[in-house]
Amino acid sequence: GREAAKPSARSPPVMLDRRVDEEMLARVALRAREVVDEVQRVYVGPREVPEMLLVTLLARGHVLLEGVPGVAKTLLAKALARALDLRFGRIQFTPDLMPADILGTMLIAEDDAGKRELQFRPGPIFANIVLADEVNRATPKTQSALLEVMQEQSVTIAKQTHKLDSPFFVLATQNPLEMEGTYPLPEAQLDRFLFKLQVELPTREQMHVILDRT
């Protein structure tokens, strides 16, 4: 008869040192607090907002900020990029914006020998932190240009796929839908966001701080 199958030898599970793990978490928490403190030197508002942005960045997600114009949504994105020393890109979404204005396009370039070839010129989406400002002012066709890049962290142009550098974080802002000139975001677009954060108007005390700083 057949011999009984011998159990396969498996390596023992790796046990992490709890003390080392806690030390690492303490260092990460300290650095996170330092980043939020640095952002709040510029941004005046609830501390929970930059904290949630940092959480989303570490989780490799994306954030949708909703609020009326003038509540420092753009300033918040710029401050986060500067605090983390990451490459920042800004896209102002308007009704006439086209997908190529976001992703990039193929151009005919000529070398020293006179030979012509197609070259890819990347768009503003090729950055670490991308501010999609007033994303719901663009048409659904333009909004769909973000679907692949937010999900796959890549851009496909003319059958060529271009990978984006890590980390890649889209911070999109949108105005309330009742404002004139806005479009509702498609369900597929909303699924790409890990959080939707509401940015309220500053309080009376925060307004005094803003006046003192400016």
mmCIF file of C-alpha atoms in Angstrom, residues 26-36 54:
data_model
loop_
_atom_site.group_PDB
_atom_site.id
_atom_site.type_symbol
_atom_site.label_atom_id
_atom_site.label_comp_id
_atom_site.label_asym_id
_atom_site.label_seq_id
_atom_site.Cartn_x
_atom_site.Cartn_y
_atom_site.Cartn_z
ATOM 1 C CA ALA A 26 5.270 55.407 19.865
ATOM 2 C CA ARG A 27 7.739 56.855 17.338
ATOM 3 C CA VAL A 28 5.122 56.854 14.591
ATOM 4 C CA ALA A 29 2.596 58.548 16.877
ATOM 5 C CA LEU A 30 5.152 61.200 17.832
ATOM 6 C CA ARG A 31 5.966 61.951 14.195
ATOM 7 C CA ALA A 32 2.254 62.082 13.348
ATOM 8 C CA ARG A 33 1.628 64.636 16.103
ATOM 9 C CA GLU A 34 4.560 66.699 14.828
ATOM 10 C CA VAL A 35 3.123 66.707 11.297
ATOM 11 C CA VAL A 36 -0.332 67.780 12.524
ATOM 12 C CA LEU A 54 -2.771 61.863 7.732
#
